[in-house]
Short mmCIF file of C-alpha atoms in Angstrom, two decimals:
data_model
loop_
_atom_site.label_atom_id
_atom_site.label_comp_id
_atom_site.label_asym_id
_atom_site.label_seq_id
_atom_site.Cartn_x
_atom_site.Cartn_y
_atom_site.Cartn_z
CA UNK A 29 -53.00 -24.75 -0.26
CA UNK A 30 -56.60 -24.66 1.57
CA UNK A 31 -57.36 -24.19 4.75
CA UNK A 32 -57.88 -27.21 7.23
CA UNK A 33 -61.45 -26.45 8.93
CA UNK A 34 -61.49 -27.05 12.34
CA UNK A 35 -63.63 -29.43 14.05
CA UNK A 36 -65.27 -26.55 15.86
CA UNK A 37 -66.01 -24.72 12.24
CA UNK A 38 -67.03 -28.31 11.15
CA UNK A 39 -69.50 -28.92 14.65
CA UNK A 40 -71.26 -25.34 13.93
CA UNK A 41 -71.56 -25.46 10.17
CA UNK A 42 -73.25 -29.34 10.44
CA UNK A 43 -75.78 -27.84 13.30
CA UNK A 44 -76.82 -24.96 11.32
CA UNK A 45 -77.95 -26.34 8.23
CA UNK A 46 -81.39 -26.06 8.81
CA UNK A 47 -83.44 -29.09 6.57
CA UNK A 48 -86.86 -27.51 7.36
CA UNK A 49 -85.73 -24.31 5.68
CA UNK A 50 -83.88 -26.31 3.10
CA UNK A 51 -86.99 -28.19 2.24
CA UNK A 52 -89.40 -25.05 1.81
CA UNK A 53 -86.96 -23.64 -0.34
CA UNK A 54 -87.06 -27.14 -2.63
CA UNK A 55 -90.10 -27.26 -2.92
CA UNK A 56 -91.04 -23.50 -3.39
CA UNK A 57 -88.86 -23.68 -6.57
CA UNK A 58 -90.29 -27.06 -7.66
CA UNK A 59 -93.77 -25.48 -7.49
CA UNK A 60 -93.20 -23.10 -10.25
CA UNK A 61 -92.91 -24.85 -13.73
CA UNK A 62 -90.22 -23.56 -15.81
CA UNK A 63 -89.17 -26.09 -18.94
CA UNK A 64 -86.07 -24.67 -20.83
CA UNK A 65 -86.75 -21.27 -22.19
CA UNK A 66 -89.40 -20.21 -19.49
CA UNK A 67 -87.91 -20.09 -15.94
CA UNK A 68 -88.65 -16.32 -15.63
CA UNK A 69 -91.29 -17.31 -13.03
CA UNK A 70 -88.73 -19.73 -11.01
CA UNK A 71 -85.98 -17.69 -11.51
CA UNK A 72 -87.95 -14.30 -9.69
CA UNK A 73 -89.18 -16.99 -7.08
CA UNK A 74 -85.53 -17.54 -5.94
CA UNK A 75 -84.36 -13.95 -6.31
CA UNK A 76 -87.51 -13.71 -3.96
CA UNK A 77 -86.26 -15.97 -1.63
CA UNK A 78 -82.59 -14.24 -1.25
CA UNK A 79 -83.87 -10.76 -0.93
CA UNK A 80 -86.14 -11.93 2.00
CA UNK A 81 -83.15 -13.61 3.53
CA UNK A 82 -81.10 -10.53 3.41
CA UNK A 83 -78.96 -11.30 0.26
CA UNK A 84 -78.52 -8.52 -2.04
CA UNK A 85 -79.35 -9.75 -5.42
CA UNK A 86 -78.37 -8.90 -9.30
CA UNK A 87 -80.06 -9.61 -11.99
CA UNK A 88 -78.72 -9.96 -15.44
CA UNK A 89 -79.89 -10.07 -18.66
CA UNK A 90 -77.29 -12.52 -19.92
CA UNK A 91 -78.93 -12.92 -23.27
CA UNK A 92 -82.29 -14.18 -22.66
CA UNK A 93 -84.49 -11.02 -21.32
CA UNK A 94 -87.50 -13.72 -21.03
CA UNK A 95 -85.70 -15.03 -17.42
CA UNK A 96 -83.00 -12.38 -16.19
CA UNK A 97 -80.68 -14.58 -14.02
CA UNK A 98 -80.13 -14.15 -10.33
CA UNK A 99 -76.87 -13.75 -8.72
CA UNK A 100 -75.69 -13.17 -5.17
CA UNK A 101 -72.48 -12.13 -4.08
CA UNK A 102 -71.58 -12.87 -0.65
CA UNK A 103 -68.11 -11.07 0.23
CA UNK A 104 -65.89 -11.29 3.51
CA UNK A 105 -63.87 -8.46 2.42
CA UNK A 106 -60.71 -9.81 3.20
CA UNK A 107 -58.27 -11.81 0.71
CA UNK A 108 -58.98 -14.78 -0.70
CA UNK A 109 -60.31 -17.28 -3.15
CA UNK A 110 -64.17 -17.03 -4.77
CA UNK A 111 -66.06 -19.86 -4.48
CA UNK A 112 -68.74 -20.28 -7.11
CA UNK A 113 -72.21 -22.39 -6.92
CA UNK A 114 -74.05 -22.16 -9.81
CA UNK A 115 -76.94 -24.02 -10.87
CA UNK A 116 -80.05 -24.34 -13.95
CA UNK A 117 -83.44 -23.78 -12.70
CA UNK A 118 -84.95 -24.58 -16.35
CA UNK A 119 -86.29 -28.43 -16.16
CA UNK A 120 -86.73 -30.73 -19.73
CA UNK A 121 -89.54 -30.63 -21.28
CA UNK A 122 -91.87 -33.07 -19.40
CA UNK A 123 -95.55 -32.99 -18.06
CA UNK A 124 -95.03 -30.86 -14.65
CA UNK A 125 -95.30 -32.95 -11.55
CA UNK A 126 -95.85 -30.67 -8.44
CA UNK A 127 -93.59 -31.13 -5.23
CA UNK A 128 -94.61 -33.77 -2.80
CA UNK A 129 -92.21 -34.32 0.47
CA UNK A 130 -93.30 -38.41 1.32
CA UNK A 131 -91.10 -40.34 4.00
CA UNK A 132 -88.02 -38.33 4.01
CA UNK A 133 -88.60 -38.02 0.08
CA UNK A 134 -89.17 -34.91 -2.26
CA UNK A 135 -90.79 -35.60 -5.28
CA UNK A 136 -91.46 -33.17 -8.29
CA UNK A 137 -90.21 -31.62 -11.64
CA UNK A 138 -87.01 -30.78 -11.10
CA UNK A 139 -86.07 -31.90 -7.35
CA UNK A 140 -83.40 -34.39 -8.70
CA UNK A 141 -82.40 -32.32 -11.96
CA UNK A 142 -81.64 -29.23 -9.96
CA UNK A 143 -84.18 -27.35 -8.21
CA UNK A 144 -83.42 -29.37 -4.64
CA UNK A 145 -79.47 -28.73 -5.83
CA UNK A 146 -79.97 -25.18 -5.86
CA UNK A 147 -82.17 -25.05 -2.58
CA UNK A 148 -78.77 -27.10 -0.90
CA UNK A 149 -76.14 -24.60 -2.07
CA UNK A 150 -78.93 -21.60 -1.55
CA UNK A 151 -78.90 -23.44 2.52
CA UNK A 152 -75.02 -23.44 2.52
CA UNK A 153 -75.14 -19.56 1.98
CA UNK A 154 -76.95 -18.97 4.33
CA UNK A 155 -75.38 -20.94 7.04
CA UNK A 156 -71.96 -19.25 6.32
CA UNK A 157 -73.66 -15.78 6.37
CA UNK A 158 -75.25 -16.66 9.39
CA UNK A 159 -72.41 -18.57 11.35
CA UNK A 160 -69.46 -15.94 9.96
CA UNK A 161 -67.31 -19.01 9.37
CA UNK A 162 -66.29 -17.90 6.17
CA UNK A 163 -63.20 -16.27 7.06
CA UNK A 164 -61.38 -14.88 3.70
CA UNK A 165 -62.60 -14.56 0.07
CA UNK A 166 -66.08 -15.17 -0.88
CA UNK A 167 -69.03 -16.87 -2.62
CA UNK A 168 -70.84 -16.29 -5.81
CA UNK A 169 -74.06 -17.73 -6.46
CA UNK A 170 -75.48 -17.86 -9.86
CA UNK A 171 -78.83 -19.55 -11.60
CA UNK A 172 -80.20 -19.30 -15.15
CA UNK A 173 -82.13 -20.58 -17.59
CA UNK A 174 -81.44 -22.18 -21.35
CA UNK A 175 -79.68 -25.50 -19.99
CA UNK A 176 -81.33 -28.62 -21.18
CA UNK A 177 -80.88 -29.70 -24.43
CA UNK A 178 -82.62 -29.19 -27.53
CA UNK A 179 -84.88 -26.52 -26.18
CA UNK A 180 -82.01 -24.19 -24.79
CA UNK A 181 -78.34 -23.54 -25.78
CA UNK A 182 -76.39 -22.36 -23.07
CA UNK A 183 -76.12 -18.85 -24.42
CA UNK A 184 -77.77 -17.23 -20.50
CA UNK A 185 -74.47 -19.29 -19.03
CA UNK A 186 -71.92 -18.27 -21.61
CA UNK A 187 -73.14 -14.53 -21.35
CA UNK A 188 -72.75 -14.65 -17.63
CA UNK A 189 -69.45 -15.85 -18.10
CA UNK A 190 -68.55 -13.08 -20.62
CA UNK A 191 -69.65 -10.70 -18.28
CA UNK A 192 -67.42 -11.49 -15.68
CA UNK A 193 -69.51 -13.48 -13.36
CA UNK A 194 -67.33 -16.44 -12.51
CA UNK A 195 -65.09 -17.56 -9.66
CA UNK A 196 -61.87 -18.93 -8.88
CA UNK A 197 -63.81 -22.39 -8.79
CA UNK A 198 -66.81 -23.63 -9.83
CA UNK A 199 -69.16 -26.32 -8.08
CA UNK A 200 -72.55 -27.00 -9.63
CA UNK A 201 -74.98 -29.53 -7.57
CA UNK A 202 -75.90 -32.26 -10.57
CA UNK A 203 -77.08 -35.69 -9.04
CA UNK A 204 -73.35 -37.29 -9.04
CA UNK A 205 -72.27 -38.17 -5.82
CA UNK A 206 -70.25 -41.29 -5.55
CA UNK A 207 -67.10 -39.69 -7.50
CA UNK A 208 -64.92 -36.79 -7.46
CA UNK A 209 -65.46 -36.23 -12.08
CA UNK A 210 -61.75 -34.75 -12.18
CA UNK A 211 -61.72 -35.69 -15.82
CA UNK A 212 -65.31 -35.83 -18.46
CA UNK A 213 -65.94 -35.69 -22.28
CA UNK A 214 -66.63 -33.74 -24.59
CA UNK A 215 -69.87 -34.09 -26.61
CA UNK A 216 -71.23 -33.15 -29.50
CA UNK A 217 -75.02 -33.99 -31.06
CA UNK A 218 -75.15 -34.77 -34.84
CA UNK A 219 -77.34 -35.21 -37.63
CA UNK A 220 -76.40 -36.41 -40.73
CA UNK A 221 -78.85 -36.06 -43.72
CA UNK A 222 -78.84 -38.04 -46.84
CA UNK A 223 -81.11 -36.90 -50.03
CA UNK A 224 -81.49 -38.09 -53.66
CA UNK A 225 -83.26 -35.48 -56.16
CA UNK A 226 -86.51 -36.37 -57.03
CA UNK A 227 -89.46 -37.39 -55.29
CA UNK A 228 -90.48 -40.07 -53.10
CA UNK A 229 -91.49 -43.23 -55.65
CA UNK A 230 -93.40 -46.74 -55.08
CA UNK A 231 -90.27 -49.40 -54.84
CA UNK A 232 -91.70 -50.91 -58.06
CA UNK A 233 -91.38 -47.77 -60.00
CA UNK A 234 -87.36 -46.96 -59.12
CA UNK A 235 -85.70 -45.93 -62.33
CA UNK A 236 -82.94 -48.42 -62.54
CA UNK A 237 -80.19 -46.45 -61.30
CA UNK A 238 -82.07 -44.24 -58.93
CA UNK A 239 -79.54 -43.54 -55.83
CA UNK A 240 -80.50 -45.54 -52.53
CA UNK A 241 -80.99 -43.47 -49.54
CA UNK A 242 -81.94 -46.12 -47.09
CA UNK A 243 -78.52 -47.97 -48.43
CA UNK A 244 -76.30 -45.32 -47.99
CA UNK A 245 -77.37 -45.02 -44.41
CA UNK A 246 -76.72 -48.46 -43.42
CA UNK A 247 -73.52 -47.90 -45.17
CA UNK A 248 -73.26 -45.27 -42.78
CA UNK A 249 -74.04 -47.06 -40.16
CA UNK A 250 -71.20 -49.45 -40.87
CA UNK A 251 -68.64 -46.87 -41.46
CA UNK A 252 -69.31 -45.58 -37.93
CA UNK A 253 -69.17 -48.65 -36.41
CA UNK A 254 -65.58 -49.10 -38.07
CA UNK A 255 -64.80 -45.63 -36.44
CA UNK A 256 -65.74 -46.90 -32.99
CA UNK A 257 -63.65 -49.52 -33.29
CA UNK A 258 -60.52 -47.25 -33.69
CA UNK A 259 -61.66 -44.75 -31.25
CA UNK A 260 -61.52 -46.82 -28.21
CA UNK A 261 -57.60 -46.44 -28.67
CA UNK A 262 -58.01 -43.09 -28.31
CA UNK A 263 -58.30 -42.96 -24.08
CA UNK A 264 -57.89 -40.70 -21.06
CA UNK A 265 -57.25 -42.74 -17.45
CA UNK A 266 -60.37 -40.84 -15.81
CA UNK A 267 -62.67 -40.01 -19.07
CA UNK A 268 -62.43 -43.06 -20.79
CA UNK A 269 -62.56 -43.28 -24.07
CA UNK A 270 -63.82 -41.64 -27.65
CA UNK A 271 -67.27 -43.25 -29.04
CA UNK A 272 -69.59 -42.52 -31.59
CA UNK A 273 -72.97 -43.78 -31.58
CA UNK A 274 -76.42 -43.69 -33.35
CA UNK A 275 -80.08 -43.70 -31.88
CA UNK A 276 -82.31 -42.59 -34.34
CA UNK A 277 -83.19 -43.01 -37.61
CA UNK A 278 -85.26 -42.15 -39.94
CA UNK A 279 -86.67 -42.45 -43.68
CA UNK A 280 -89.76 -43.40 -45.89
CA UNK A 281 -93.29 -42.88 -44.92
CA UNK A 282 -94.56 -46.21 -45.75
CA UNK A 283 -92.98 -49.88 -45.93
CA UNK A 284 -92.83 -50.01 -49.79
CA UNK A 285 -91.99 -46.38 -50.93
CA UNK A 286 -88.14 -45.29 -52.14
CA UNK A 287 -88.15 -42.21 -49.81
CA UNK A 288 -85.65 -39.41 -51.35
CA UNK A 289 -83.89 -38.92 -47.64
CA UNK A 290 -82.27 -40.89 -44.72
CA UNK A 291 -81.93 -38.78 -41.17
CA UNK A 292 -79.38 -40.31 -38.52
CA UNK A 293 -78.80 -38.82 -35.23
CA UNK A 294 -76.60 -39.52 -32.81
CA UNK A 295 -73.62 -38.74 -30.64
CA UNK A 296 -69.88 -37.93 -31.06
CA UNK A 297 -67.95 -37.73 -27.75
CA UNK A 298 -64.36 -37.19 -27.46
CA UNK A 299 -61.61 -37.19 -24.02
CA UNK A 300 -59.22 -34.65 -25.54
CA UNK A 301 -59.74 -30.88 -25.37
CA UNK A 302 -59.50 -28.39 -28.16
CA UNK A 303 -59.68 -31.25 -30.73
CA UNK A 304 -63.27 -30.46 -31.73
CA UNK A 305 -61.96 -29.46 -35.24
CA UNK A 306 -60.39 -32.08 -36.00
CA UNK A 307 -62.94 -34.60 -35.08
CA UNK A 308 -65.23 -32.63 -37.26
CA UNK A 309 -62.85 -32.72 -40.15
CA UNK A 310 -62.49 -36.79 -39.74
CA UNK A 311 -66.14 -37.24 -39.71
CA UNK A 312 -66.40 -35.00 -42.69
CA UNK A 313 -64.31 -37.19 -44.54
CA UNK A 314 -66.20 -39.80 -43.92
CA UNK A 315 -69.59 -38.06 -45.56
CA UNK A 316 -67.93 -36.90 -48.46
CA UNK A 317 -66.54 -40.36 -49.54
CA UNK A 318 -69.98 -42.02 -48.90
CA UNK A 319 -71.57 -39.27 -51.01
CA UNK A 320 -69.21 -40.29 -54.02
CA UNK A 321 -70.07 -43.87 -53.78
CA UNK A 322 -73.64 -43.53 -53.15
CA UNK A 323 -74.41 -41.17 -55.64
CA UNK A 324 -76.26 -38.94 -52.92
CA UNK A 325 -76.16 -35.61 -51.12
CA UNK A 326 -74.62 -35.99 -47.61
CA UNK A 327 -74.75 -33.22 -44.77
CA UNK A 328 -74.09 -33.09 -41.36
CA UNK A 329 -74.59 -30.50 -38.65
CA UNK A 330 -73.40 -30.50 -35.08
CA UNK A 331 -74.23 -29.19 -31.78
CA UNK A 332 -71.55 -29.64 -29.65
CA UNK A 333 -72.37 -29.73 -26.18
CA UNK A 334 -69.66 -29.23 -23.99
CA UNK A 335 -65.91 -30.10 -24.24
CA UNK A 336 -63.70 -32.42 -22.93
CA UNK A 337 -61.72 -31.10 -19.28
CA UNK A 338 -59.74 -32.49 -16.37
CA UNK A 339 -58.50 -30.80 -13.52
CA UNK A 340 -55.29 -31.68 -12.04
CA UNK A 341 -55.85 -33.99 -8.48
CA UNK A 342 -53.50 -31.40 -7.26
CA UNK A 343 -55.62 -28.28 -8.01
CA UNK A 344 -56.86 -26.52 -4.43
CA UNK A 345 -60.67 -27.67 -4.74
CA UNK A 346 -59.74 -31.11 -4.92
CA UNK A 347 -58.47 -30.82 -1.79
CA UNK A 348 -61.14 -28.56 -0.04
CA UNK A 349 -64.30 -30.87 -1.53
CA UNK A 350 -62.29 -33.77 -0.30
CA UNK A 351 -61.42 -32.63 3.29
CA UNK A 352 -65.44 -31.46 3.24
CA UNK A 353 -66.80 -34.85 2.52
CA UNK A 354 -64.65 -36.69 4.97
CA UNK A 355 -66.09 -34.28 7.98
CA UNK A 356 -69.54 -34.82 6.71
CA UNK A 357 -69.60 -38.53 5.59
CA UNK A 358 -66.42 -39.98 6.98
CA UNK A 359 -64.69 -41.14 3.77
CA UNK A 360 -63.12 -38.91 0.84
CA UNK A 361 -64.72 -39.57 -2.65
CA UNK A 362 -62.76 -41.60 -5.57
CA UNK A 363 -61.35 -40.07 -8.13
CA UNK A 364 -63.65 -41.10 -11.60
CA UNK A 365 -64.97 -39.29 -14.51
CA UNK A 366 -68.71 -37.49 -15.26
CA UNK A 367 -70.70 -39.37 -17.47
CA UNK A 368 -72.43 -36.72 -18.42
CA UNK A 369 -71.85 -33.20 -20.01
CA UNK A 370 -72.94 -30.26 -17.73
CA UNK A 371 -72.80 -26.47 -17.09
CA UNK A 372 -69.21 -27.61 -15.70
CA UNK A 373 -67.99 -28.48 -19.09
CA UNK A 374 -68.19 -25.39 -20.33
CA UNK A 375 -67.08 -23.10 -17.07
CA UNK A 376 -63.71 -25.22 -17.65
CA UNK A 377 -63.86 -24.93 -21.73
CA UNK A 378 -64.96 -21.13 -22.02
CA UNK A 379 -63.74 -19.67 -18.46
CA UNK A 380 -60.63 -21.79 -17.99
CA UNK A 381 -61.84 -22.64 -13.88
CA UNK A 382 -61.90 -26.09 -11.91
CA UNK A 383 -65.69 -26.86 -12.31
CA UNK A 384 -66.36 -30.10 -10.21
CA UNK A 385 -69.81 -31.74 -10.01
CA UNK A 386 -71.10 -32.61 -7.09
CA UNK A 387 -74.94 -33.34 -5.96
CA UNK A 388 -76.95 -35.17 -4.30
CA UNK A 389 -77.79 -39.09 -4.73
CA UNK A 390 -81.24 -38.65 -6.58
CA UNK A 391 -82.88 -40.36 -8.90
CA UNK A 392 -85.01 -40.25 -11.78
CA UNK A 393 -83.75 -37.12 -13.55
CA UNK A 394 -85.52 -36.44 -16.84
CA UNK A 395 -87.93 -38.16 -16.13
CA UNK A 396 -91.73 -38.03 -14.22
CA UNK A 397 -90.23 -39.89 -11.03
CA UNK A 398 -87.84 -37.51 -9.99
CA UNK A 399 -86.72 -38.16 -6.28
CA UNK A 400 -84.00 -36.85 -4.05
CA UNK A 401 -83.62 -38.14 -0.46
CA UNK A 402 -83.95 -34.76 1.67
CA UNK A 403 -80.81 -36.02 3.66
CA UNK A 404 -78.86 -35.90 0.99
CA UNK A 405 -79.88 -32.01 0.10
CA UNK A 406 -78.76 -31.55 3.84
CA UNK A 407 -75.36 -33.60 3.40
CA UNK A 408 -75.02 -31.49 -0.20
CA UNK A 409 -75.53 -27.68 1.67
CA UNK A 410 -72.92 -29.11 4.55
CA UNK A 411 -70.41 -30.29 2.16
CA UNK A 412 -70.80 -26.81 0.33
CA UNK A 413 -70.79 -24.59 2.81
CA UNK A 414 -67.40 -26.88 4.59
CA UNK A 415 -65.81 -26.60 0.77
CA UNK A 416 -66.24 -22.94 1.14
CA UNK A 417 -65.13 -22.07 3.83
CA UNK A 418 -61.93 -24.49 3.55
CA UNK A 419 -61.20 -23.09 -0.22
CA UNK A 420 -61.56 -19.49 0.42
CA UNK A 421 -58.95 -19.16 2.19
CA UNK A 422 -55.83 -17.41 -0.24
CA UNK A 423 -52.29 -19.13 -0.12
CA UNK A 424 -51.13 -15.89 1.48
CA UNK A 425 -53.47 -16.28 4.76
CA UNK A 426 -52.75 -19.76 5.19
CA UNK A 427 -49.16 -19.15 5.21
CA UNK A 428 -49.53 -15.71 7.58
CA UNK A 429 -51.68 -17.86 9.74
CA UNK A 430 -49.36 -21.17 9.80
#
């Protein structure tokens, strides 16, 4: 069960979210640039930011000493539910583009991809602080570095979650807003390598039975694209389906040389959790025959992502995200899947929560146009602080107060 806020709670939570404060909090973490690895600077700016607001924060290690995270902890002290928001301040690696706030716009590294995500859920603790309309439970508010892929691993998020520093629920502010993801993928990155001994060799000069590198990747390529034809019967009603796909390759230095190895690189994403293994083991197969009939040395090695999740349309922060975005928008969100693979991915895979994604409609993530409406940072930090105080509410005082 979760609590049904009143249209009083609902009136005072909307009024209070102040988009002035919202906005210098935006773009005071967009000013600091912190690619993947290096959001120490960012990551002291927010903890900054919360102190002079009156939050008491920690600051764990987590496994990367070069950026401690920051966490708040804001506690009712009666029973209930705790309501996580966690967020990345680390951006992709990208030529740093400062803040700019242009007709109701903020531009800047990181304002779609999360910095202005953050700054929303930062603006939804404070309004509930500030209001006292969070009745029961709690919130916990996390941020770290070592998100975006290659450059970081995840290893600041997973030690967090070791450590204890999870809720009962997660919600994490990525720019997806026209869905409730109930159900996503899982992913994994490969890179398969295959070699010949020997040395690179003018085409004219092959030894007659020399082994083909460039061959036995186009060979590859084929026996993937067989795979992908079987995996599309392999399907979740929300996720979609399995795929594999390739995007890069790579061989040869020059148009006429027999180069001694072939590099492909691409994705493996699966709907099914805890099957990892055995996708791994099918894919293997795959390598070892082509190594026997090519005559070459085949290797793969993975970096798996995320995993696949769902959460049940009947789990309690369905329910409270929904009745949120109806008071602030008017309409309840479909149900659909995430595209992508997030922080959420592995809350659900490593600390077994409900991790839904939900941000603001922005655009130009990963890219040197990023651009969030500041509207939609103000409906984000009224939906979040309205989920809140809806889900924190325990099945034991809903029922005392029914």
């Amino acid at each position: 069960m979760v609590n049904t806020v009143s249209p009083q709670l609902v009136k005072e939570i909307l009024r209070n979210v102040n988009q002035r404060r919202l906005l210098d909090t935006a773009m005071a973490l967009i000013d600091i640039p912190s690619p993947t690895c290096s959001a120490g600077e960012v990551a002291d700016q927010l903890a900054s930011l919360l102190q002079d607001d009156g939050f008491e924060v920690e600051r764990p290690v987590a496994n990367w000493p070069e950026a401690p995270a920051v966490v708040v902890r804001f506690e009712t002290g009666r029973p209930g539910r705790v309501l996580q928001f966690d967020g990345h301040l680390d951006t992709v690696h990208l030529p740093f583009v400062p803040p700019r706030h242009e007709h109701g716009n903020l531009y800047g590294s990181g304002a779609s991809d999360m910095k202005g995500g953050i700054a929303a859920f930062v603006e939804a603790l404070r309004v509930l602080r500030d209001t006292h309309t969070l009745t029961a439970g709690g919130v916990l508010l996390t941020a770290h570095d070592h998100h975006e892929g290659p450059w970081g691993d995840r290893r600041q998020l997973y030690a967090l979650i070791k450590a204890g520093y999870i809720g009962n629920a997660v919600l994490l502010p990525e720019y997806l807003f026209d869905r409730l993801p109930i159900a996503g993928r899982g992913m994994a990155i490969f890179e398969t390598r295959i070699s010949r001994e020997g040395q690179p060799v003018h085409e004219v000069l092959r030894p007659p039975q020399q082994p083909d590198v460039l061959a036995a990747g186009a060979e590859l390529l084929l026996r993937l694209k067989n795979l992908q034809q079987s995996l599309v019967n392999r399907t979740h009603p929300y996720a979609g389906t399995d795929s594999v796909f390739v995007g890069h390759i790579q061989a040869g230095e020059i148009y006429n040389q027999s180069p001694t190895e072939c590099i492909l690189q691409g994705t493996r994403r699966w709907v099914t959790p805890n099957t990892f293994e055995e996708i791994k083991l099918e894919f293997n197969q795959i390598l070892e025959e082509l190594a026997k009939t090519s005559c070459t040395s085949v290797k793969v090695n993975f970096e798996v992502q995320g995993d696949a999740f769902s959460i049940s349309p009947d789990d309690p922060i369905i329910a409270a995200l929904q009745n949120a975005h109806q008071a602030v928008t008017g309409n309840t969100l479909p149900f659909g899947n995430k595209p992508f693979v997030d922080d959420g991915n592995s809350f659900s895979a490593v600390a077994n929560i409900p991790a839904l994604t939900h941000g603001p409609n922005a655009t130009g993530a990963h890219t040197l146009k990023e651009c969030v409406p500041v509207a939609e940072l103000v409906r984000v930090a009224q939906v979040y602080a309205l989920t809140a105080a809806g889900y924190c509410i325990s099945e034991r005082k809903d029922q005392s107060d029914s």
